[in-house]
Amino acid sequence: MSDFQQATAKLQQWIEQQLKQGISKQQLYFYLLKRDFAQSMIDLLLDGYQPVANTAAIEQLPEILSPEQSAVFNEASHYFSFANIRLTTEQKRFQLPVSDVQIFKVPQVVEAKLCEQLIIRSRRFFSPSEVVGQKYAVQDSGRSSTTALVRDIAADVEKKLQRSFGALLGIDPRFCEPLQIQCYQPGQAYQNHADWFDKAHPGYKESIGSQGQRTWTCLVYLNEDFEGGETLFTNIKQQIKPATGSACIWNNLQVNGEVNSETYHQGLPVKKGTKYILTAWFRAKPL
């Protein structure tokens, strides 16, 4: 049993004891809320209970977890909340039928007109795409696209899109990295990779920085008038065909916060035409 499972079991047992002793769910709700438990975790522990009032006597309740257990539980609770964001309930009809990865293909995330404008306005800003390396970001033969930062094109549009993506997923837009647009010409591709940062990689510490690990990826297809260029998740055998304005969205982590190796994917080679995508990566902590 993991440290998280042990802390959870102990807390659930304690909650049952408090309920038997006459402590109300309302008191327990605010006890957990005051101690910064994720809303989704409180829902789990209290079977979805929602209080009818805004206050409850909570100071009389003793601390049940040791400081060490609290640290473990709160960290795990943080990642549990990322696995239960708004997208996972409100957009469930768009979730792909795979068990190992939370992955969605959502239509009409960005309006077609805005997609076209982003393509046109980004063309003079492209430079060779980079990957994390010994010097933090380096060019690599496995990624042959070019990249432009949306903030260089139109900072106001970037903020608008970050708010829109945050609302769709249910994540504060402050957790979102600067948005990027990638351009793939015929023959260009992105070989098999994962979006999460690998501890074994030379650039890991620089990549993590103060924002922590990448959680969710929102990949928006800005056009569809090309051949090839599908997104292939190699381990789970799922292939996403681009459609203008649609987004492929997935959780890079497991429920406990560990990286999910099943999220390896590649951008297949473009056969004809030019492919444009916009990528938003969300982190574990705000910028």
XYZ file of C-alpha atoms in Angstrom:
287
model
C 0.000 0.000 0.000
C 1.400 3.397 -1.009
C 1.818 6.333 1.382
C -1.152 7.989 -0.307
C -3.344 4.901 0.102
C -2.369 4.597 3.765
C -3.170 8.255 4.424
C -6.475 7.937 2.557
C -7.518 4.804 4.449
C -6.687 6.414 7.784
C -8.613 9.562 6.939
C -11.656 7.631 5.699
C -11.666 5.588 8.903
C -11.441 8.761 10.963
C -14.321 10.349 9.023
C -16.509 7.315 9.732
C -15.684 7.573 13.427
C -16.547 11.272 13.532
C -19.880 10.674 11.824
C -20.743 7.953 14.355
C -19.909 10.367 17.173
C -22.362 12.938 15.856
C -20.062 15.225 13.879
C -21.930 16.394 10.789
C -20.757 16.128 7.194
C -21.040 19.902 7.072
C -18.408 20.231 9.795
C -16.175 17.688 8.101
C -16.593 19.428 4.755
C -15.276 22.732 6.068
C -12.593 20.988 8.102
C -11.160 19.520 4.900
C -11.740 22.684 2.880
C -9.880 24.819 5.411
C -6.903 22.476 5.141
C -6.660 22.982 1.373
C -7.986 19.598 0.275
C -8.937 19.569 -3.402
C -12.683 19.875 -3.992
C -12.707 16.634 -5.972
C -11.036 14.816 -3.071
C -13.563 16.198 -0.581
C -16.349 14.988 -2.862
C -14.798 11.523 -2.863
C -14.319 11.348 0.909
C -17.814 12.660 1.691
C -19.679 10.899 -1.129
C -20.406 14.098 -3.038
C -21.841 15.979 -0.066
C -22.398 19.726 -0.561
C -23.121 22.007 2.441
C -26.285 24.081 2.658
C -24.583 26.835 4.678
C -21.277 28.634 4.440
C -19.964 28.067 7.949
C -19.620 25.255 10.459
C -17.875 24.695 13.793
C -14.622 23.061 12.803
C -12.015 24.210 15.297
C -13.061 21.533 17.803
C -12.011 18.765 15.435
C -8.495 17.439 16.120
C -5.767 16.944 13.565
C -5.748 13.318 12.452
C -2.785 13.169 10.078
C 0.817 13.696 11.047
C 2.643 16.519 9.226
C 4.411 13.912 7.087
C 1.142 12.182 6.160
C -0.529 15.516 5.475
C 2.227 16.448 3.039
C 1.859 13.138 1.197
C -1.917 13.345 1.137
C -2.108 16.971 0.058
C 0.318 16.395 -2.827
C -1.604 13.336 -3.990
C -4.884 15.201 -3.524
C -3.507 17.945 -5.765
C -2.882 15.506 -8.622
C -6.161 13.692 -7.962
C -7.892 16.993 -8.664
C -6.115 17.229 -12.033
C -7.539 13.819 -12.954
C -11.050 15.080 -12.139
C -11.152 18.466 -13.832
C -14.304 19.892 -15.439
C -13.412 18.436 -18.827
C -13.669 14.871 -17.471
C -17.341 15.321 -16.590
C -18.778 18.013 -18.868
C -17.060 16.731 -22.027
C -17.168 13.021 -21.224
C -19.003 12.258 -24.473
C -15.821 13.210 -26.330
C -13.551 10.906 -24.318
C -11.880 8.108 -26.267
C -12.661 4.552 -25.101
C -9.263 3.693 -23.618
C -8.568 2.752 -20.017
C -4.938 3.785 -19.580
C -5.080 7.445 -20.636
C -7.599 10.250 -20.133
C -7.824 11.468 -23.716
C -10.485 13.524 -25.493
C -11.145 14.788 -29.004
C -13.322 17.877 -28.659
C -14.744 19.641 -31.750
C -14.940 23.395 -32.355
C -12.627 24.466 -29.543
C -11.346 27.406 -31.618
C -13.453 29.144 -34.265
C -12.401 28.483 -37.861
C -11.985 32.205 -38.572
C -9.559 32.626 -35.675
C -7.672 29.507 -36.785
C -7.201 31.063 -40.214
C -6.075 34.387 -38.745
C -3.531 32.670 -36.500
C -2.062 30.808 -39.472
C -1.754 33.961 -41.580
C -0.326 36.125 -38.794
C 2.131 33.495 -37.553
C 3.980 32.898 -40.827
C 6.693 35.513 -40.343
C 7.428 34.417 -36.765
C 8.457 30.796 -37.295
C 11.847 29.406 -36.269
C 13.075 25.792 -35.918
C 11.271 23.871 -33.155
C 13.264 22.792 -30.112
C 13.122 19.981 -27.558
C 14.402 19.813 -23.993
C 18.123 19.036 -23.951
C 21.359 19.535 -22.063
C 21.052 23.274 -22.603
C 17.350 23.171 -21.707
C 16.042 23.715 -25.254
C 17.847 22.514 -28.358
C 17.003 21.598 -31.923
C 16.589 17.891 -32.569
C 16.283 15.824 -35.743
C 13.258 14.043 -34.258
C 11.252 17.279 -34.384
C 11.442 18.873 -37.803
C 8.684 21.480 -37.520
C 8.980 25.234 -37.003
C 7.454 27.095 -34.050
C 6.000 30.538 -33.363
C 4.912 31.945 -29.992
C 1.364 33.292 -29.955
C 2.386 36.118 -27.615
C 4.737 37.413 -30.342
C 1.858 37.410 -32.806
C -0.825 38.919 -30.555
C -0.506 38.941 -26.761
C -4.198 39.752 -26.285
C -5.194 36.734 -28.384
C -2.942 34.493 -26.308
C -4.593 35.603 -23.062
C -8.044 35.106 -24.572
C -7.169 31.589 -25.726
C -5.583 30.663 -22.397
C -8.764 31.736 -20.607
C -10.853 29.766 -23.095
C -8.769 26.599 -22.736
C -8.736 26.990 -18.954
C -12.529 27.259 -18.889
C -12.923 24.196 -21.120
C -10.601 22.048 -19.036
C -11.441 23.513 -15.648
C -7.881 24.663 -14.879
C -6.827 28.177 -13.904
C -5.200 29.756 -17.000
C -2.262 30.820 -14.822
C -1.156 27.169 -14.998
C -0.787 27.393 -18.787
C 2.566 27.722 -20.535
C 2.996 30.295 -23.327
C 1.037 29.084 -26.345
C 2.910 27.798 -29.381
C 1.993 27.303 -33.025
C 3.831 24.588 -34.945
C 4.089 24.375 -38.724
C 4.808 21.104 -40.563
C 5.736 21.071 -44.249
C 5.618 17.915 -46.431
C 7.930 15.278 -44.990
C 8.155 16.947 -41.590
C 7.074 15.073 -38.458
C 7.556 14.766 -34.706
C 8.896 11.374 -33.693
C 7.580 9.348 -30.753
C 7.765 11.360 -27.522
C 5.920 12.264 -24.337
C 5.026 15.783 -23.186
C 5.892 15.160 -19.515
C 9.405 15.871 -18.284
C 11.618 12.842 -17.682
C 13.665 12.818 -14.464
C 16.428 10.955 -16.297
C 16.739 13.691 -18.911
C 19.636 16.173 -18.633
C 17.264 19.148 -18.851
C 14.786 17.919 -16.230
C 15.473 20.453 -13.449
C 15.427 23.388 -15.833
C 12.207 22.123 -17.413
C 10.377 21.648 -14.122
C 11.422 25.060 -12.831
C 8.903 26.587 -10.438
C 5.842 25.337 -12.342
C 6.358 21.621 -11.782
C 5.407 18.793 -14.095
C 3.189 19.109 -17.150
C -0.324 17.875 -16.442
C -2.704 18.312 -19.395
C -1.959 18.962 -23.057
C -4.453 20.751 -25.308
C -3.451 20.347 -28.961
C -5.615 22.346 -31.376
C -5.626 21.641 -35.118
C -5.702 24.986 -36.944
C -6.358 23.477 -40.373
C -7.202 20.230 -42.129
C -6.370 20.965 -45.789
C -3.362 18.649 -45.901
C -2.649 14.936 -46.127
C -1.025 12.875 -43.384
C -0.032 14.586 -40.143
C -2.281 12.535 -37.869
C -1.493 12.334 -34.146
C -0.716 8.725 -33.234
C -0.631 7.522 -29.628
C 1.705 4.615 -30.136
C 1.108 2.594 -26.974
C -2.686 2.775 -26.878
C -3.089 2.547 -30.670
C -5.219 5.662 -31.061
C -4.882 7.852 -34.150
C -6.409 11.327 -34.256
C -7.306 12.841 -37.622
C -6.972 16.643 -37.645
C -10.118 18.746 -38.062
C -10.039 22.536 -38.126
C -10.648 24.017 -34.672
C -10.865 20.659 -32.916
C -8.568 19.692 -30.052
C -6.928 16.520 -28.841
C -6.669 16.870 -25.059
C -5.030 14.409 -22.676
C -3.699 14.016 -19.142
C 0.048 13.348 -19.125
C -0.060 11.993 -15.569
C -1.608 9.180 -13.600
C -4.062 9.866 -10.769
C -1.237 9.731 -8.201
C 0.844 12.312 -10.051
C 3.306 9.884 -11.603
C 4.014 10.337 -15.313
C 1.937 8.199 -17.659
C 4.147 6.305 -20.111
C 1.046 5.395 -22.141
C 0.864 8.982 -23.429
C 3.742 8.566 -25.881
C 2.653 9.944 -29.246
C 3.969 11.201 -32.548
C 2.968 13.621 -35.250
C 2.996 11.537 -38.419
C 4.733 12.949 -41.508
C 2.789 15.430 -43.601
C 2.383 14.016 -47.103
C 0.916 17.011 -48.905
C 0.106 20.582 -47.910
C 1.042 22.354 -44.679
C -0.139 21.428 -41.185
C -0.616 24.009 -38.418
C -1.311 23.197 -34.776
C -1.541 25.228 -31.585
C -0.327 23.667 -28.343
C -1.209 24.574 -24.754
C 0.586 22.750 -21.947
C -0.737 23.039 -18.408
C 1.552 22.655 -15.394
C 1.139 21.476 -11.808
C 1.698 24.996 -10.467
C 0.855 28.486 -11.733
C 3.353 30.595 -13.633
